[in-house]
Coordinates of C-alpha atoms in Angstrom, one line a residue:
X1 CA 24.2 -6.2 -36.9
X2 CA 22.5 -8.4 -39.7
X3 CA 21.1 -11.6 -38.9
X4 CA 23.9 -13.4 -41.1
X5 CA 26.5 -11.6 -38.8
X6 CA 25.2 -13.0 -35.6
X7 CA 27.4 -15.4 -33.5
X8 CA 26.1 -19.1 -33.6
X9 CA 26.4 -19.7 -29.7
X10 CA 25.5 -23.2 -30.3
X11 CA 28.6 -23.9 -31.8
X12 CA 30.5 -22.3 -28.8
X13 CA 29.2 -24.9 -26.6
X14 CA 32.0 -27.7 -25.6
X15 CA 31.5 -30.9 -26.5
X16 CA 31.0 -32.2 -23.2
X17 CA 28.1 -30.3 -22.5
X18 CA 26.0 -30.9 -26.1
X19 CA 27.5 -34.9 -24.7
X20 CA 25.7 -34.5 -21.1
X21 CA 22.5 -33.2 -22.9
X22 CA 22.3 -36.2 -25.1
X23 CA 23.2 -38.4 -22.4
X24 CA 19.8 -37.1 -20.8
X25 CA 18.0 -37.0 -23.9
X26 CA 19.0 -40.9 -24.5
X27 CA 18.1 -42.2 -21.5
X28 CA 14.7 -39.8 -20.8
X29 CA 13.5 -40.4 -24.4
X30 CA 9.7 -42.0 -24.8
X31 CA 10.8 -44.0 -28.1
X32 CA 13.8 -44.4 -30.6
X33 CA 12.4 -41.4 -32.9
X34 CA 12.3 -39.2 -30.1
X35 CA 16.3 -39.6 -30.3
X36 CA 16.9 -39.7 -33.7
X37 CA 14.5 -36.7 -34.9
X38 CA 16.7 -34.8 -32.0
X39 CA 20.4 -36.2 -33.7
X40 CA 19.3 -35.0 -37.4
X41 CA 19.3 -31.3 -35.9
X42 CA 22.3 -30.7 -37.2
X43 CA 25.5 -32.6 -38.0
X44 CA 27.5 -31.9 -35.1
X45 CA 24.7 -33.4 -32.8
X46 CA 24.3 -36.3 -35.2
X47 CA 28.1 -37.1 -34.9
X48 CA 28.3 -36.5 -31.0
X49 CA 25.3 -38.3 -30.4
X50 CA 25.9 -41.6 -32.5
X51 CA 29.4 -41.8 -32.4
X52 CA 30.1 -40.8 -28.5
X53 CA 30.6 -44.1 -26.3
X54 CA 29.0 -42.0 -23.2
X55 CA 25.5 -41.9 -25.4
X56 CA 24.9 -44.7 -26.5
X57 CA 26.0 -46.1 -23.2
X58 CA 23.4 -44.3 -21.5
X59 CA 20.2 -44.9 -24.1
X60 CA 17.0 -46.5 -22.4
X61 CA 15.3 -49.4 -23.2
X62 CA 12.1 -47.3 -24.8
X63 CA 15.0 -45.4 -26.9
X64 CA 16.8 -48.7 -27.9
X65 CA 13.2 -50.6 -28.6
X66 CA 11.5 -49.9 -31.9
X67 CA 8.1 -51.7 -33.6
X68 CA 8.5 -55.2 -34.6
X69 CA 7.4 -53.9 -38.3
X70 CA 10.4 -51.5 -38.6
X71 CA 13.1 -54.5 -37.5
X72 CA 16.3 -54.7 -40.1
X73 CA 20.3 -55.1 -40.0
X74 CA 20.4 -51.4 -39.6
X75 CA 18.6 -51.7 -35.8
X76 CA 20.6 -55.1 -35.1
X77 CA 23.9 -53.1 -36.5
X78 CA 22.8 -50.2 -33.8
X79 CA 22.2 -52.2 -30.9
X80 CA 25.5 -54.2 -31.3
X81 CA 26.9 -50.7 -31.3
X82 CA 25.4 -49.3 -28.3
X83 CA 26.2 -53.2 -26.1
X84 CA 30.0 -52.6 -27.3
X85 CA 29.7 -49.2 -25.5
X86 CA 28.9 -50.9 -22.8
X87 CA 24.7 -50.3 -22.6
X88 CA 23.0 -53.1 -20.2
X89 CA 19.9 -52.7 -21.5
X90 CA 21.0 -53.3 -25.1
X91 CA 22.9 -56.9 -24.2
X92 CA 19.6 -57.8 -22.4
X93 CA 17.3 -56.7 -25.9
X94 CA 19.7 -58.2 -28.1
X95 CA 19.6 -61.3 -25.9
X96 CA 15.7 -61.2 -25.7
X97 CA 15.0 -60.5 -29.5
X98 CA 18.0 -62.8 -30.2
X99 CA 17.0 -65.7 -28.6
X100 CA 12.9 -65.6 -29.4
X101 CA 12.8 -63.9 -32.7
X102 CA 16.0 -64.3 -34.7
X103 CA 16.7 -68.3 -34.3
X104 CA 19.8 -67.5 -32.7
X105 CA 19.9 -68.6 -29.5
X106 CA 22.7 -69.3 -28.3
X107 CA 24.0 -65.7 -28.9
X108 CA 20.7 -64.5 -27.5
X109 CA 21.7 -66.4 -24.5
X110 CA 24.9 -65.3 -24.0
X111 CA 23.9 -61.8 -24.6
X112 CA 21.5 -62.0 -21.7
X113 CA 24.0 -63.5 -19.2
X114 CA 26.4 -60.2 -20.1
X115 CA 23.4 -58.5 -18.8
X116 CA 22.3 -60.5 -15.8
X117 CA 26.6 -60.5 -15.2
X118 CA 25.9 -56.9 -15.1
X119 CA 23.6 -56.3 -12.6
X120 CA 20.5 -56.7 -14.6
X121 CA 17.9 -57.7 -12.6
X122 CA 15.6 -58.5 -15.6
X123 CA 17.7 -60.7 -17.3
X124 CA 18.6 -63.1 -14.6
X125 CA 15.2 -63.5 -14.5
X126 CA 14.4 -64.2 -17.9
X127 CA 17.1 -66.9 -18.2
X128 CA 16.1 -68.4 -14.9
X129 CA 12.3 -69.3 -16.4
X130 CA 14.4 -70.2 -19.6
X131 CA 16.3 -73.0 -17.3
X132 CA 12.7 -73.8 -15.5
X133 CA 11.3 -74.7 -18.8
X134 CA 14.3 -75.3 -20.7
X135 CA 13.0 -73.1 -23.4
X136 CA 14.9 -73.3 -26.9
X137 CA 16.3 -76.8 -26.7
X138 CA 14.4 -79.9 -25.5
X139 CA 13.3 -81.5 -22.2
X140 CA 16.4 -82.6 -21.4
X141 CA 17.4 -78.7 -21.4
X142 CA 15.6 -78.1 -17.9
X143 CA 18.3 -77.2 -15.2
X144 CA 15.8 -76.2 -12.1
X145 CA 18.4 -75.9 -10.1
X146 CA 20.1 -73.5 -12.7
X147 CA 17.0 -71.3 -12.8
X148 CA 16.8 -71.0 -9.1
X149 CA 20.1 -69.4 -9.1
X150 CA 19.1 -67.0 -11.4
X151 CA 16.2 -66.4 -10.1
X152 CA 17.5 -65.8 -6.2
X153 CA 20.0 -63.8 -8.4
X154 CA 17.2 -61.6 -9.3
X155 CA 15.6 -61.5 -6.4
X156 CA 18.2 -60.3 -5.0
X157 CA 18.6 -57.1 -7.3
X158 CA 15.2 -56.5 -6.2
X159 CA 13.1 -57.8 -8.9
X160 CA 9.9 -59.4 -7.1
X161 CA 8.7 -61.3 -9.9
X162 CA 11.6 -63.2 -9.0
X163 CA 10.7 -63.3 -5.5
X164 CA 7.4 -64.2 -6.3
X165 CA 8.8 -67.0 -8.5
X166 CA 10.3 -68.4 -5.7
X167 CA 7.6 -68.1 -3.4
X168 CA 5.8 -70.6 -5.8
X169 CA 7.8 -72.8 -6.5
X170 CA 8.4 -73.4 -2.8
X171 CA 4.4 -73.4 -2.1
X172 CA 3.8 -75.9 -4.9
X173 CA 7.0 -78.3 -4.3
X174 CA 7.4 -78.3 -8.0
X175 CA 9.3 -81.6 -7.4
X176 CA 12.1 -79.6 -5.3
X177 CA 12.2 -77.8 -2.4
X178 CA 9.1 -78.9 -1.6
X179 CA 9.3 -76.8 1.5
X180 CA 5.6 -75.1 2.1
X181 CA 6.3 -72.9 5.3
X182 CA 9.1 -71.5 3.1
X183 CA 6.8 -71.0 0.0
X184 CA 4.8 -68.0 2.2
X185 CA 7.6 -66.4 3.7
X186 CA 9.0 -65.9 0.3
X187 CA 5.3 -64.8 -1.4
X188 CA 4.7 -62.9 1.9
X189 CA 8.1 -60.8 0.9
X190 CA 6.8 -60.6 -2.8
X191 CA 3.9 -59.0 -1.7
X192 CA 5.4 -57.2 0.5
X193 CA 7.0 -55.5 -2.4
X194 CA 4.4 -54.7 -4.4
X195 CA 2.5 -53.0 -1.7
X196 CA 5.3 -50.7 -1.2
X197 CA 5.3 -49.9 -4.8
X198 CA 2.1 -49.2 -4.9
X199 CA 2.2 -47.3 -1.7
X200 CA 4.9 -44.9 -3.0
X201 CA 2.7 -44.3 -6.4
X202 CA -0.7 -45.2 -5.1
X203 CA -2.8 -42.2 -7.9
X204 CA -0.2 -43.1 -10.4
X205 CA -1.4 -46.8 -10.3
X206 CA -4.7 -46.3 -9.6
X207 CA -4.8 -44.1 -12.6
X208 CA -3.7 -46.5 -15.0
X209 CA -5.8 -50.0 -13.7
X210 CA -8.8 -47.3 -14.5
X211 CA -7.1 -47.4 -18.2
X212 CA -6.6 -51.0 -18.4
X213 CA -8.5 -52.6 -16.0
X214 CA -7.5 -56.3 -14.9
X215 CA -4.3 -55.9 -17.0
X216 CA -0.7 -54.9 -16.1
X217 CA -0.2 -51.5 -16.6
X218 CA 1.3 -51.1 -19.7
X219 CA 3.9 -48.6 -18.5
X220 CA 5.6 -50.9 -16.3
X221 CA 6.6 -53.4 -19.0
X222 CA 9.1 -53.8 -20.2
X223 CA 9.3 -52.4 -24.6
X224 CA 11.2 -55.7 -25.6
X225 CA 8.0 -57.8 -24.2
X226 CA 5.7 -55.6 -26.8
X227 CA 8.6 -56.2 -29.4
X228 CA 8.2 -60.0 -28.8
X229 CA 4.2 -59.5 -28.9
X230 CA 4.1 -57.4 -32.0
X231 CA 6.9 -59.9 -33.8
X232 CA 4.8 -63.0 -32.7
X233 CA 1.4 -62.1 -34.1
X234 CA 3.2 -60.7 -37.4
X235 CA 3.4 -64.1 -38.8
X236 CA 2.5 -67.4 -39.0
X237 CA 3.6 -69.7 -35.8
X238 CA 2.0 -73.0 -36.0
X239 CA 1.7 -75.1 -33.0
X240 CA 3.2 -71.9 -30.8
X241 CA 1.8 -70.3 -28.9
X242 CA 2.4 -67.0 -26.6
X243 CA 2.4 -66.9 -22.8
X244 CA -1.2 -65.8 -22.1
X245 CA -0.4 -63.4 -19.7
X246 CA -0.8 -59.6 -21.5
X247 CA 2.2 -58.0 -19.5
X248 CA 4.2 -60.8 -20.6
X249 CA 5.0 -61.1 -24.5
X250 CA 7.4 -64.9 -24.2
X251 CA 6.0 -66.9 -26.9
X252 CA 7.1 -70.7 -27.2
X253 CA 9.7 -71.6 -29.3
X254 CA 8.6 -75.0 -29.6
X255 CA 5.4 -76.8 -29.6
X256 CA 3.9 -77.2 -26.3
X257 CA 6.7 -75.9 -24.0
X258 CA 4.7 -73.7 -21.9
X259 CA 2.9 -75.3 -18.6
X260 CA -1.0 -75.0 -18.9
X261 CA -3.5 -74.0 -16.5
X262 CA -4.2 -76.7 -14.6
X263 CA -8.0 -75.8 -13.9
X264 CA -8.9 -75.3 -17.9
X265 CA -6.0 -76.8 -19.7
X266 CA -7.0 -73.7 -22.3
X267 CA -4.2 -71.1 -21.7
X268 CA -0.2 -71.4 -21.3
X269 CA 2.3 -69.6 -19.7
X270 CA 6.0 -69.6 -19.7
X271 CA 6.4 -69.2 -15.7
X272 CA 4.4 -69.8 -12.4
X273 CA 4.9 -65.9 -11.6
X274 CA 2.8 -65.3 -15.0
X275 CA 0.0 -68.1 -14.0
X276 CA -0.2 -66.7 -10.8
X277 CA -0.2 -62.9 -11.9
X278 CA -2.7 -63.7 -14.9
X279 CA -5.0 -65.7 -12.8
X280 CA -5.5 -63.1 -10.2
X281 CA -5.8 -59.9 -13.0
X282 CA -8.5 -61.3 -14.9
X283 CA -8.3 -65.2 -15.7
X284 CA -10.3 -66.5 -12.3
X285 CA -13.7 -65.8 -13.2
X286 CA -12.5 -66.8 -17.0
X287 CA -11.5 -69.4 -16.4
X288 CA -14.1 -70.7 -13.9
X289 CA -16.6 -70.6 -17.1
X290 CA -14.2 -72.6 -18.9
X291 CA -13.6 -75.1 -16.4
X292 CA -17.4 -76.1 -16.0
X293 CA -18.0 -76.2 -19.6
X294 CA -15.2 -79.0 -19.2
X295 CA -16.5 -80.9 -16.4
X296 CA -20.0 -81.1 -17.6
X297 CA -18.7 -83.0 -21.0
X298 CA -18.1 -80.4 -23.2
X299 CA -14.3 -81.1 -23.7
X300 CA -12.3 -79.6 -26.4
X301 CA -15.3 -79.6 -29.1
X302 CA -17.5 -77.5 -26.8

């Protein structure tokens, strides 16, 4: 039989299967090329795989995420697509880049409560330190009691920065619930947490502090917070400035929201969970230097 001849026992396959594959493609793939380089196979995977609800409902956050560079209508126009089939993560990166890149925030906010109404742990969170601060509007914005919703919210999906959030605010007082004993239970649970985290993966973390020593490990963050990084330091953002944490990438949206470090008054962050998290990584002995440049007279000019 010639080659010509030959069945094509692709195109024998159901639909529901080549679906299921793409589904697992979608939701395993490292970045959005590794998805779209497998759709232009051929035009029958193209048209299951960007036009089946099931797929794009299934896409991961590293498929749905692309470069800050490459942003345009077409990858808005996408990720509206994939939220109206229903994808979490794509509500919660529409509402991040939304809401700190796009100047649109109240649809960036909205998006992310569709997300945190969903189940998304990440994006209660990330509303909750956007009521602490009351990031995009003024001072007036601040609802603490809001943002402890949202954060026990979190916390309760089991995301421990949340947890840990909590923990501080309790420690500190933060002029409410200025209950200490409360404080450690809370950042006794955070920690508990971790440590089971990094019991279940102990060489996987190890592995990568020995990469990026002092930092968080760069596969556990989240792709929209190197989206926001990457879009940030692409322009011009005078008086801004981005939370100094490295794992997170929430820059200010106007001058002089962010808390500083109380020790240095040198660095900002957009949450007590990023202080605390920065401070013990690789900011302690930093900032020590810092601090005693200050008290010896220095100020600002040294």
């Amino acid at each position: 039989m010639a080659d010509d001849d030959k069945p094509n026992l692709f195109n024998q396959l159901p639909d529901d299967l080549v679906v299921l594959i793409l589904c697992n493609l979608g939701s395993s793939a490292s970045s959005p090329s590794d998805f779209f380089n497998a759709l232009l196979t051929c035009k029958r995977i193209f048209d299951l795989g960007f036009r089946r609800r099931p797929v794009l409902s299934k896409l991961g956050a590293k498929a749905l995420v692309m470069k800050a560079r490459n942003w345009s209508e077409s990858a808005l126009r996408f990720l509206i697509r994939c939220a109206a089939a229903d994808n979490i993560e794509a509500y919660y990166i529409l509402g991040m880049i939304g809401f700190y890149c796009c100047q649109r925030k109240e649809t960036g906010k909205l998006a992310l409560k569709r997300a945190a109404n969903k189940s998304h742990a990440l994006a209660a969170y990330s509303l909750a330190i956007i009521k602490f601060k009351g990031i995009g509007g003024s001072e007036t914005d601040k609802n603490a009691g809001a943002g402890v919703e949202l954060c026990m919210r979190a916390a309760s999906l089991g995301h421990w920065d949340a947890v840990l959030e909590l923990a501080l605010l309790l420690y500190d007082g933060h002029r409410f619930y200025p209950d200490i004993v409360g404080g450690r239970r809370l950042h006794s649970v955070a920690q508990a947490v971790e440590l089971v985290s990094f019991i279940t993966f102990p060489f996987k973390r190890q592995a990568r502090h020995r990469q990026d020593p002092g930092n968080e490990p760069a596969a556990e963050r989240h792709p929209v917070d190197v989206f926001l990084r990457e879009w940030f330091e692409s322009g011009v953002r005078e008086g801004l400035k981005l939370c100094a944490h490295e794992g997170c990438g929430r820059p200010e949206t106007r001058v002089n929201e962010f808390g500083r470090c109380h020790a240095c008054s040198t660095t900002n962050y957009c949450s007590l969970t990023c202080h605390w998290r920065d401070w013990n990584l690789r900011y302690k002995a930093e900032c020590g230097s810092i601090a005693s440049v200050l008290a010896a007279g220095g100020g600002a000019g040294a």
